Coordinates of C-alpha atoms in Angstrom, one line a residue:
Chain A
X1 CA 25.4 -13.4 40.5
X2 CA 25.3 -13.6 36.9
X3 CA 25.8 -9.9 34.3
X4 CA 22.1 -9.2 33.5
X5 CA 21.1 -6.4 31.4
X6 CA 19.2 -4.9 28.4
X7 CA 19.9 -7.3 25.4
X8 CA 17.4 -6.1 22.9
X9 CA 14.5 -3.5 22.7
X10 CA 11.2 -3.7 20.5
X11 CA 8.9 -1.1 19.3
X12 CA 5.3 -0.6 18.1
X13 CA 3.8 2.8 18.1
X14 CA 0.9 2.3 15.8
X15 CA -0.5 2.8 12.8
X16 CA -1.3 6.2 12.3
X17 CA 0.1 9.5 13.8
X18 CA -1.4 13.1 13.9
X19 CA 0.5 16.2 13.7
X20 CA 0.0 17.9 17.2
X21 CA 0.0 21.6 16.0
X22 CA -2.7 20.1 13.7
X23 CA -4.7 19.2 16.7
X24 CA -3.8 22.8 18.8
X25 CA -5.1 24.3 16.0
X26 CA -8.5 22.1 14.8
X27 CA -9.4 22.3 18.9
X28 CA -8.6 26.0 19.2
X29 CA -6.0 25.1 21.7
X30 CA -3.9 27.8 22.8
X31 CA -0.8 27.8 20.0
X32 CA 1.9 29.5 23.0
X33 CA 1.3 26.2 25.1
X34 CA 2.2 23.8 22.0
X35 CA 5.7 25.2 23.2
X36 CA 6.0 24.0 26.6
X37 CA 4.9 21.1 25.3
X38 CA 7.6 20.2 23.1
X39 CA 5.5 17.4 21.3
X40 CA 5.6 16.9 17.9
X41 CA 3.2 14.1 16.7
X42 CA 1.2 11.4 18.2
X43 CA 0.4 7.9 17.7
X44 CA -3.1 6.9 17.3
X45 CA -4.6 3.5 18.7
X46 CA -7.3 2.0 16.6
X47 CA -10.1 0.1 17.3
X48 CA -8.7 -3.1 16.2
X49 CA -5.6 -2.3 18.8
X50 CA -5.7 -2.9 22.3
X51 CA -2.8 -3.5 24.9
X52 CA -2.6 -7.6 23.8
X53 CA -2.1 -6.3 20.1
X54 CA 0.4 -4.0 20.4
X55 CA 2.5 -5.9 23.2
X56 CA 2.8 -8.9 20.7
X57 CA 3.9 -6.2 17.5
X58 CA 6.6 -4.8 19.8
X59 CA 7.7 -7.9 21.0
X60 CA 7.7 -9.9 17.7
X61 CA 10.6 -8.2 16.2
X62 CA 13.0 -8.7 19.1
X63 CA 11.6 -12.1 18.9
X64 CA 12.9 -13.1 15.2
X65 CA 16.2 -11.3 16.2
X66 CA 16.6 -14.1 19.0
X67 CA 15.4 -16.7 16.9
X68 CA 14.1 -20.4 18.6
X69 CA 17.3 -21.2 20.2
X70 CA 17.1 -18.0 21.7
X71 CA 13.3 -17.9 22.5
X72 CA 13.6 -21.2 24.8
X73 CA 15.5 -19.4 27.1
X74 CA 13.3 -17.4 28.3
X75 CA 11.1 -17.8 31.6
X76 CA 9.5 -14.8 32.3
X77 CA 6.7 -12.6 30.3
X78 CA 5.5 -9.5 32.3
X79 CA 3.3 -7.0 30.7
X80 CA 2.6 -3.6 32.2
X81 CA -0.1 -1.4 31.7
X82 CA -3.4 0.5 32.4
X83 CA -5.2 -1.1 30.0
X84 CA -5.0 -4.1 30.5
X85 CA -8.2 -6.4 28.8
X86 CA -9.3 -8.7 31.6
X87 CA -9.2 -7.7 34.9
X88 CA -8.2 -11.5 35.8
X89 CA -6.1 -13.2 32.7
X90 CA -2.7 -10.8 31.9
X91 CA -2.1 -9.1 28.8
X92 CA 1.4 -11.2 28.6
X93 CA -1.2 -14.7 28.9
X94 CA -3.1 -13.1 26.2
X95 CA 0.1 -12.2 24.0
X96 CA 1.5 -16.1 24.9
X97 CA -0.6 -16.9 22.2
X98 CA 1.6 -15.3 19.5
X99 CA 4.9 -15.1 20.4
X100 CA 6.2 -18.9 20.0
X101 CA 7.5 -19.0 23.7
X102 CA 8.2 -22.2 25.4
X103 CA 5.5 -23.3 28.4
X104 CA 8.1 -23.2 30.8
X105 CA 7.1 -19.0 31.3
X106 CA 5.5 -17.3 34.2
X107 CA 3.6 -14.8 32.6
X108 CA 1.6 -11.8 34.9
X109 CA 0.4 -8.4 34.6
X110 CA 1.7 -5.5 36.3
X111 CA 0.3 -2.2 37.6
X112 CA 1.4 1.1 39.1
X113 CA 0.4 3.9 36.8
X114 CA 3.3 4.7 34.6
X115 CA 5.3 3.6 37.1
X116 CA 4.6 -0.4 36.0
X117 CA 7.7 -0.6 33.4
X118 CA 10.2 0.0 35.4
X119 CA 8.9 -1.9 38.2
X120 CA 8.5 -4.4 35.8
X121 CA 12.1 -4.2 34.5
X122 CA 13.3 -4.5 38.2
X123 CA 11.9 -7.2 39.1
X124 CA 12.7 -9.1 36.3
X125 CA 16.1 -8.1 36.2
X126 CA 16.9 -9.5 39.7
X127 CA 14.8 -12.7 39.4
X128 CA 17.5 -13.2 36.3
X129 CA 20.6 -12.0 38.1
X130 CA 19.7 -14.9 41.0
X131 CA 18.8 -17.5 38.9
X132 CA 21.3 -20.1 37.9
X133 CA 19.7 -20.6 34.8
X134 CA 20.9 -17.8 32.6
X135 CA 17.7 -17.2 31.3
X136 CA 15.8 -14.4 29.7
X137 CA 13.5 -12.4 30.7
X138 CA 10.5 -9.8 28.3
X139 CA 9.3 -6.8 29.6
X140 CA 6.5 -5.3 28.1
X141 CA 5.4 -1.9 28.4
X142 CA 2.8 0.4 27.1
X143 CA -0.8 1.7 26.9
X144 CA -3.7 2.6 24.4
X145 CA -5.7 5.3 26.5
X146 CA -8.9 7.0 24.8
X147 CA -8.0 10.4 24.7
X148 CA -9.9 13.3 26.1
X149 CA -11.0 15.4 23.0
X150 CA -10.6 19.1 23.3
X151 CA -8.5 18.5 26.5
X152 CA -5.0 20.0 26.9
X153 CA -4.5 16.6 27.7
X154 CA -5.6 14.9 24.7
X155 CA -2.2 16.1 22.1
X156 CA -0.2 14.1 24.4
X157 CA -1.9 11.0 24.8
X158 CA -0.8 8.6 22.3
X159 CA -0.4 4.8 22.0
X160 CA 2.4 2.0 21.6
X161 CA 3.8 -0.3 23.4
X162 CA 8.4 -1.0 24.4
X163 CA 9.4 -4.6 24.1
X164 CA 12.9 -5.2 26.9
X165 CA 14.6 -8.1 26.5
X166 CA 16.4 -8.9 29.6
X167 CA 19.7 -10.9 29.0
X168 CA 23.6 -10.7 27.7
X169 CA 23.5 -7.0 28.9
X170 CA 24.3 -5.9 25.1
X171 CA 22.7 -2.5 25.1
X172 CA 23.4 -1.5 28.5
X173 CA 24.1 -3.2 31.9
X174 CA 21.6 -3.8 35.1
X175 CA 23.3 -3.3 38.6
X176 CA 21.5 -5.2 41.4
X177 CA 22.4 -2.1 44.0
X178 CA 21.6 0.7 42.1
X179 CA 18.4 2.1 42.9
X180 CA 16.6 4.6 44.5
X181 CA 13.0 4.4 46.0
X182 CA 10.4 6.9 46.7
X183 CA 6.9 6.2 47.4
X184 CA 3.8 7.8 49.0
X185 CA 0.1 8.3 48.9
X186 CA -1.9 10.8 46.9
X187 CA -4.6 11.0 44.1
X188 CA -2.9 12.7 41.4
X189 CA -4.0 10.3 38.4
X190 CA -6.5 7.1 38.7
X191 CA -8.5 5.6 36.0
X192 CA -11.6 3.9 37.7
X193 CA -13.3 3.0 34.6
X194 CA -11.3 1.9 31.2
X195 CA -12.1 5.4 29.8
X196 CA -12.2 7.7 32.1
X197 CA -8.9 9.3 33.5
X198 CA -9.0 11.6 36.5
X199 CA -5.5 13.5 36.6
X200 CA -4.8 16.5 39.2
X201 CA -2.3 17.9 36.5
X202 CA -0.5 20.4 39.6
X203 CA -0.5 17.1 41.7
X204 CA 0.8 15.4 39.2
X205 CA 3.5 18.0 38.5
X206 CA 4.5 18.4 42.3
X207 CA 5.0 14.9 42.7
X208 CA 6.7 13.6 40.2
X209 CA 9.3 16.2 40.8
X210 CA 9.2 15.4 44.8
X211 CA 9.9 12.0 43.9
X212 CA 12.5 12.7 41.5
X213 CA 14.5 14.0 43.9
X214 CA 13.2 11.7 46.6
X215 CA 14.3 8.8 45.1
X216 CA 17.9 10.2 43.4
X217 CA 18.3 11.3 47.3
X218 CA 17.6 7.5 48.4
X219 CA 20.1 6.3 44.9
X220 CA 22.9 8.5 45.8
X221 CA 22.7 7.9 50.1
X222 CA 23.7 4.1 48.6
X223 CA 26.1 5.2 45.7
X224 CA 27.9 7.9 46.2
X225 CA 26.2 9.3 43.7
X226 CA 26.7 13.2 41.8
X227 CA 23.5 13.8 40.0
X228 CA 25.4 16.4 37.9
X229 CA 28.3 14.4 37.1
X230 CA 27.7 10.6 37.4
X231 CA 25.4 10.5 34.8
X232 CA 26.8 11.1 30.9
X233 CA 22.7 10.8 29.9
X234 CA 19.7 10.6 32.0
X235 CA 16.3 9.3 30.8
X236 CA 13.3 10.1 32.5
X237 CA 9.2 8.7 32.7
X238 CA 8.2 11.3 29.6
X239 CA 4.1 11.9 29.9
X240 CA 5.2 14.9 27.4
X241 CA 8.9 16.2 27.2
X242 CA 7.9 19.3 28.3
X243 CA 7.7 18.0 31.5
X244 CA 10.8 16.5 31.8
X245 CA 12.6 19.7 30.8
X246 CA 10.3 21.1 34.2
X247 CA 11.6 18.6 36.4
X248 CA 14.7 18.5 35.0
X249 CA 15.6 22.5 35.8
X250 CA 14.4 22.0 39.4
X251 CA 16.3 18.8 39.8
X252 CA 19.3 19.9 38.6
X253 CA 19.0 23.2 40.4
X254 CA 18.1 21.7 43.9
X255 CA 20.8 18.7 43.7
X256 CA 23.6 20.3 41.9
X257 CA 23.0 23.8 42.5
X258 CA 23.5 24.3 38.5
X259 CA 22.6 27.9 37.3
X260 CA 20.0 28.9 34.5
X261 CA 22.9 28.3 31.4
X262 CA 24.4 25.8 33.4
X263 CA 20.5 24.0 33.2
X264 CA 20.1 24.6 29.6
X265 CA 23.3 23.3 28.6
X266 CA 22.7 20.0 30.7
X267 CA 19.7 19.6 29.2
X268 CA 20.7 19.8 25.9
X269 CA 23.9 17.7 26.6
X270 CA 22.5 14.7 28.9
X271 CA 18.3 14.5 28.8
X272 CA 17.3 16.0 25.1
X273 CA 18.1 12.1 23.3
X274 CA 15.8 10.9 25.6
X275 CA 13.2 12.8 24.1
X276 CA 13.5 12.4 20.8
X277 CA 11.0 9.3 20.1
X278 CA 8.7 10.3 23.1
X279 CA 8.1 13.8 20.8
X280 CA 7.3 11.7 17.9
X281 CA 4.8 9.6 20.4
X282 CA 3.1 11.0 23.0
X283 CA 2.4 9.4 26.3
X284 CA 2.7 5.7 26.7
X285 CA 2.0 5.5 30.1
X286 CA 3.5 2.3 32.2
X287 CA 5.8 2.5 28.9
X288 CA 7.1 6.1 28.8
X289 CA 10.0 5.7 31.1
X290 CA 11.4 3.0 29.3
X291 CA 10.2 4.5 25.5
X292 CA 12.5 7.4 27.3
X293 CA 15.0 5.0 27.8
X294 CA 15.5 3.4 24.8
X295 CA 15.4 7.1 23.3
X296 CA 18.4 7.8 25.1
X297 CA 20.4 4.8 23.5
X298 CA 19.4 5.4 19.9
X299 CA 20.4 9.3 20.0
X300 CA 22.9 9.4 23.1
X301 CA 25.3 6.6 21.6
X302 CA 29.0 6.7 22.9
X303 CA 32.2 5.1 21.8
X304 CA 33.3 3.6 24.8
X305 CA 30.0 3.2 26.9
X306 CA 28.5 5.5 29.5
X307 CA 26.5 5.7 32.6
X308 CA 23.0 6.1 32.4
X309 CA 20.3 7.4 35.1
X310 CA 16.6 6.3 35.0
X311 CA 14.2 7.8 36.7
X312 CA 10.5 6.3 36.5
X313 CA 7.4 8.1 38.1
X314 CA 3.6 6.5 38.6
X315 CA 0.7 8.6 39.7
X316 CA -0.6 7.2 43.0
X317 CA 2.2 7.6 43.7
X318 CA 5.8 5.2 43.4
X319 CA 8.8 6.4 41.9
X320 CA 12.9 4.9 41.5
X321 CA 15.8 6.2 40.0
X322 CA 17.8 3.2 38.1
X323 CA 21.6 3.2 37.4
X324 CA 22.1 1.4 34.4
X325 CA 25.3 0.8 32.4
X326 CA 25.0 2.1 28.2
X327 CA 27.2 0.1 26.1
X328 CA 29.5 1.5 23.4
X329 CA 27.6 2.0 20.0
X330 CA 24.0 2.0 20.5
X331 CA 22.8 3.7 18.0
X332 CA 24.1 1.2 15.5
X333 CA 22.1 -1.6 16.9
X334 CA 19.3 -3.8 15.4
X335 CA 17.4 -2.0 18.5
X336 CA 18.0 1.6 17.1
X337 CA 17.3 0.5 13.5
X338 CA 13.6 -0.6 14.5
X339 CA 12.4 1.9 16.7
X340 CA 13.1 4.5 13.7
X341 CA 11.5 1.7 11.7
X342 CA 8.2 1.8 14.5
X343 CA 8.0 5.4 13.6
X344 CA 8.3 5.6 9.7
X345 CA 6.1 2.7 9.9
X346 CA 2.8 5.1 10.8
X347 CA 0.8 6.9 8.4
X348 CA 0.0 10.8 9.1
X349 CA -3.8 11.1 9.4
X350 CA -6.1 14.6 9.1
X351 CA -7.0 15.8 12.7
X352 CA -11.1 14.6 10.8
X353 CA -9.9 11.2 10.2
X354 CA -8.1 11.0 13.5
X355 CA -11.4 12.2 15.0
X356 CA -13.7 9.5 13.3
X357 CA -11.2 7.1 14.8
X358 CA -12.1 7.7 18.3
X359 CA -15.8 8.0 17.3
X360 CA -15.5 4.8 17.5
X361 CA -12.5 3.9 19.8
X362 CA -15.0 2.6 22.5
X363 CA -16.6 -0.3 20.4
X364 CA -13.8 -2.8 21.2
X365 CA -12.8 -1.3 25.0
X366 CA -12.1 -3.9 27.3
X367 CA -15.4 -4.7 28.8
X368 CA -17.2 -4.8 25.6
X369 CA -19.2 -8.3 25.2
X370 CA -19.4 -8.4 21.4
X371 CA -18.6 -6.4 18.2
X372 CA -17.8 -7.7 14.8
X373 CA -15.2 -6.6 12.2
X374 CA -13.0 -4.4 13.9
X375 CA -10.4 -3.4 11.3
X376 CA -13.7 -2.0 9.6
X377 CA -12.3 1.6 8.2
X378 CA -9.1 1.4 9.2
X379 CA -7.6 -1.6 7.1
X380 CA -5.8 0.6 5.1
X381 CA -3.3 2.1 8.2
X382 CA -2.7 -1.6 9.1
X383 CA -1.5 -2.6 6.1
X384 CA 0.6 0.4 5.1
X385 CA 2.2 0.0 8.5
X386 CA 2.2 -3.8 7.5
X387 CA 5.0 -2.9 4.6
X388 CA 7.5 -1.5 7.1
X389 CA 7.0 -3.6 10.3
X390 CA 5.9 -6.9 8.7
X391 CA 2.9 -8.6 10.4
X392 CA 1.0 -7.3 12.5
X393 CA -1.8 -8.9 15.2
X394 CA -5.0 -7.1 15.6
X395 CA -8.4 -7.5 16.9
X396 CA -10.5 -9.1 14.6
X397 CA -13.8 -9.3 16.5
X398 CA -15.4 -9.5 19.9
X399 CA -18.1 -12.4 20.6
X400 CA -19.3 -13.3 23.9
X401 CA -16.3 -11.9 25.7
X402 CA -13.7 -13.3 23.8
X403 CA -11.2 -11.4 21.3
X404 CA -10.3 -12.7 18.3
X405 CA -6.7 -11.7 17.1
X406 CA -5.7 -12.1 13.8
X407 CA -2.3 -11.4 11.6
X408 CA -2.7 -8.4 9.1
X409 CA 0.3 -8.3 6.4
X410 CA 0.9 -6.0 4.0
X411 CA -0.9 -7.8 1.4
X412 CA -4.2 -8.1 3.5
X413 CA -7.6 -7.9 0.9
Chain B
X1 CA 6.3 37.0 46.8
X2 CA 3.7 34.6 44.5
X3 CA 2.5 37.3 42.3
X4 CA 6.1 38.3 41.9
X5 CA 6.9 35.2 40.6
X6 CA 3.6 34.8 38.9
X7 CA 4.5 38.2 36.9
X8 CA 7.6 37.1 36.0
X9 CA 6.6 34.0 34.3
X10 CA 3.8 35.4 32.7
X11 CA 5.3 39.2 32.2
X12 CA 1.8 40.4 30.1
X13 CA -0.3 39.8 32.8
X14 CA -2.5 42.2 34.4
X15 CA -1.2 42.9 38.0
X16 CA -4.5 43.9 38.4
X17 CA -6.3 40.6 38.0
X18 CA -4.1 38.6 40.1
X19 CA -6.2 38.2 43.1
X20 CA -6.9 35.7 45.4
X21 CA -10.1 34.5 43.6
X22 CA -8.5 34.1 40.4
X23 CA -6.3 30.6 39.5
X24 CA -3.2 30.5 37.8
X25 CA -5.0 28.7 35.2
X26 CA -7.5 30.8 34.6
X27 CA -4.6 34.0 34.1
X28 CA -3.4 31.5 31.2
X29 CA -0.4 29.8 33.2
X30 CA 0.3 26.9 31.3
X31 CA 0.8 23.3 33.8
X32 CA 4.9 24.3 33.4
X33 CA 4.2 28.1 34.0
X34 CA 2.2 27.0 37.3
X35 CA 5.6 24.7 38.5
X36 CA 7.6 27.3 38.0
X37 CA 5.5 29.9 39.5
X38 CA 5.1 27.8 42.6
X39 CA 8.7 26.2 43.1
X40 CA 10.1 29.7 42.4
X41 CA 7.9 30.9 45.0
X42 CA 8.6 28.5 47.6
X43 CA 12.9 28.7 46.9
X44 CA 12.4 32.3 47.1
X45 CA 11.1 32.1 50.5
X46 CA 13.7 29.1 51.7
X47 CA 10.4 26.8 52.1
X48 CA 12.0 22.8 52.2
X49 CA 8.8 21.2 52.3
X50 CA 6.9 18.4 49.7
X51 CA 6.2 20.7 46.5
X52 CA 3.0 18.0 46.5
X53 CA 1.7 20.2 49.3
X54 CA 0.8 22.9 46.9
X55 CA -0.9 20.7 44.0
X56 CA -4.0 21.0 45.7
X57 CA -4.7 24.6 45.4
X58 CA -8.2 26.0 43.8
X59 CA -6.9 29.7 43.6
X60 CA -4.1 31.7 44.4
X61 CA -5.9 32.5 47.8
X62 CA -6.0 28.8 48.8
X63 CA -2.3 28.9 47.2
X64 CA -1.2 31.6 49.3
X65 CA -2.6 30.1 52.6
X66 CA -0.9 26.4 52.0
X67 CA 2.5 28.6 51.0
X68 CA 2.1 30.8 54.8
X69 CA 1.7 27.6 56.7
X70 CA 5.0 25.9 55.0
X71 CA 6.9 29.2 55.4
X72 CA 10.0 28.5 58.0
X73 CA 9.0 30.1 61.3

């Protein structure tokens, strides 16, 4: 079997951001729950962004890193999401288009909640380690919901996509037999209609820590695993870090019987990097665990290398806990370079702006049959963010069903 | 046992308006105050059952009545 693993990552979280105690306090949102939130900002989709858009802007930088030697070798372009904008043609069809990849691709759309990355990543990971080809694999993750004004919900929700290429395992190692699986039936998050998201947040909450340790129980009956001491950093599906820092005191409570300081410290020590860009973000959906992931590698960097644990949640519900591999110096990686580049890239917009944005968000939903000039009022955020992260696709306009992308630079009229 | 644990995640509450009617959400418990009220509550009373169980709850009444039936006979 040939060494597979994470060879580059990619990033695009917008164009815009809004400060989230800005939003708490324009909404009249509770200011004590802003701290079990621990959210700083969120990205903003636009309605000249949907998932094709930003799949091809995180993508594009790992893809002038490989160059064309580099981009012949891969065979396999999955995108997943919940937002996807045909319910036939994938995303990673769509985003063909744009990415100068060879025809010899299979390219397909993946669903399972937020679960879909790391499904994604597994799958793709093993169809590399069997092949005799030594080729590459992309992974594309991420979401653009329309957020629930005046929701607790709604500071969390934010937008952006994770680029992984799968390859030389430079930035951390895939093992074929470390996994652990947890799955089962229930209706804690759907979204039946592109706009509408029905969450049972106690559901929710329940389940994703039953299948957190579900699915380490499953990884560690085929390891030999110590969730308290085989991990050196752990980085976990993120739909705020508040969350995590939940599931992460009864986790490490139930499986290592670690005390109240003994939790803190952990936390501090082995989960906070992880959470370091989803605070800057907001939730990505089918792209949070692995946004969570390649948190961990910019701000948990080693010397030597470490092991990392994974652990990916989907309403629904499907779950697996990942072993993974970091390698030595990860922070000082092209990788880490551009996902603080994907943040300084965005603009900070007034909660009013922010607000006239999702007035109207729902011209240019997937669905829509026509609508015409779609960077209308927002041209300036695209090319601001333009200057930092070089071109970037968006939807031009929508006629008769079919979306027009075009590339916005920083010198756009 | 629950309002114990509710009282001690959310110390300025009212004992007096904990009652079955009444959901944690409405008391102001927070979606993290609510997991902690109900895992605390279940550990407390050596429950090893599916925490999803208990996401369904309306009220602390229906709360208390899914927590009886998991309690270890």
């Amino acid at each position: 079997m040939t060494a597979v693993g994470i060879e580059d990552i990619g990033a695009y979280f917008g164009t815009a951001h809004v400060e989230v105690g800005e939003l708490f306090q324009a909404r009249g949102l509770e200011q004590a729950r802003l701290a079990n939130l621990l959210m700083r900002r969120k990205s903003v989709a636009l309605p000249c962004e949907d998932i094709v858009t930003m799949a091809v802007n995180a993508a594009r930088p790992v893809l002038d890193r490989l160059g064309a030697e580099g981009r012949a070798t891969i065979e396999t372009v999955v995108v997943a999401t919940e937002s996807g904008v045909d319910l036939a043609k994938s995303a990673a069809a769509f985003a063909l288009a744009f990415l100068d990849l060879p025809k010899t691709c299979r390219v397909f759309e993946v669903k399972q909640a937020c679960h879909g990355g790391a499904a994604a990543f597994q799958m793709a990971a093993a169809s590399l380690a069997v092949s005799p080809r030594r080729g590459r694999a992309l992974v594309i993750a991420g979401d653009a919901p329309i957020p629930v004004q005046g929701s607790y919900a709604e500071p969390s929700q934010g937008a952006g996509a994770i680029a992984v290429l799968l390859g030389e395992p430079r930035l951390a190692r895939w093992h074929a037999d470390r996994y652990g699986l947890w799955s089962f039936d229930n209706t804690d998050f759907r979204r039946p209609a592109v706009d509408v998201d029905v969450i049972n947040v106690d559901l929710s909450i329940m389940s994703y820590i039953d299948c957190l340790i579900g699915s380490y129980k499953n990884y560690s009956e085929h390891t030999a695993s110590d969730f308290g001491a085989s991990f050196d950093a752990l980085a976990m599906h993120t739909p705020f870090p508040g969350m995590v820092r939940g599931a992460h005191r009864t986790a490490a409570r139930r499986l290592s019987g670690m005390d109240a300081a003994g939790i803190d410290l952990d936390f501090k020590k082995r989960v906070s990097a992880s959470l370091e860009v989803p605070a800057e973000v907001g939730n990505i959906y089918s792209g949070c665990t692995l946004m969570a992931l390649a948190s961990s590698l910019r701000h948990h960097s080693t010397t030597t290398g470490h092991e990392l644990g994974v652990y990916s949640y989907g309403g629904g519900c499907s779950s697996e806990f990942i072993g993974l591999t970091a390698s030595a110096d990860t922070e000082r990686t092209p990788a880490a370079a551009q996902l603080d580049a994907a943040l300084s890239a965005r603009t900070k917009i007034s909660v009013e702006r922010y607000d006239a944005v999702l007035d109207v968000a729902r011209r240019t939903l997937p669905g829509t049959p026509d609508a015409d000039d779609c960077l209308r009022g927002v041209s300036d955020l695209v090319t601001t963010a333009a200057h930092t992260a070089g071109p970037l696709l968006m939807l031009g306009s929508i006629k008769d069903h079919h979306r027009e992308y075009l590339w916005c630079d920083k010198d756009m009229s | 046992m629950l309002k114990e644990q509710l009282l001690a995640v959310l110390p300025d509450l009212d004992p007096a308006s904990v009652v079955p009617s009444a959901s944690m959400r409405s008391l102001g418990a927070d979606s993290m105050d609510r997991m902690d009220v109900v895992v605390g509550t279940v550990e407390a009373l050596g429950i090893d059952a599916a925490l999803h169980r208990f996401g369904d709850a309306a009220n602390l009444g229906e709360l208390t009545d899914l927590i009886l039936e998991a309690v270890p006979a």
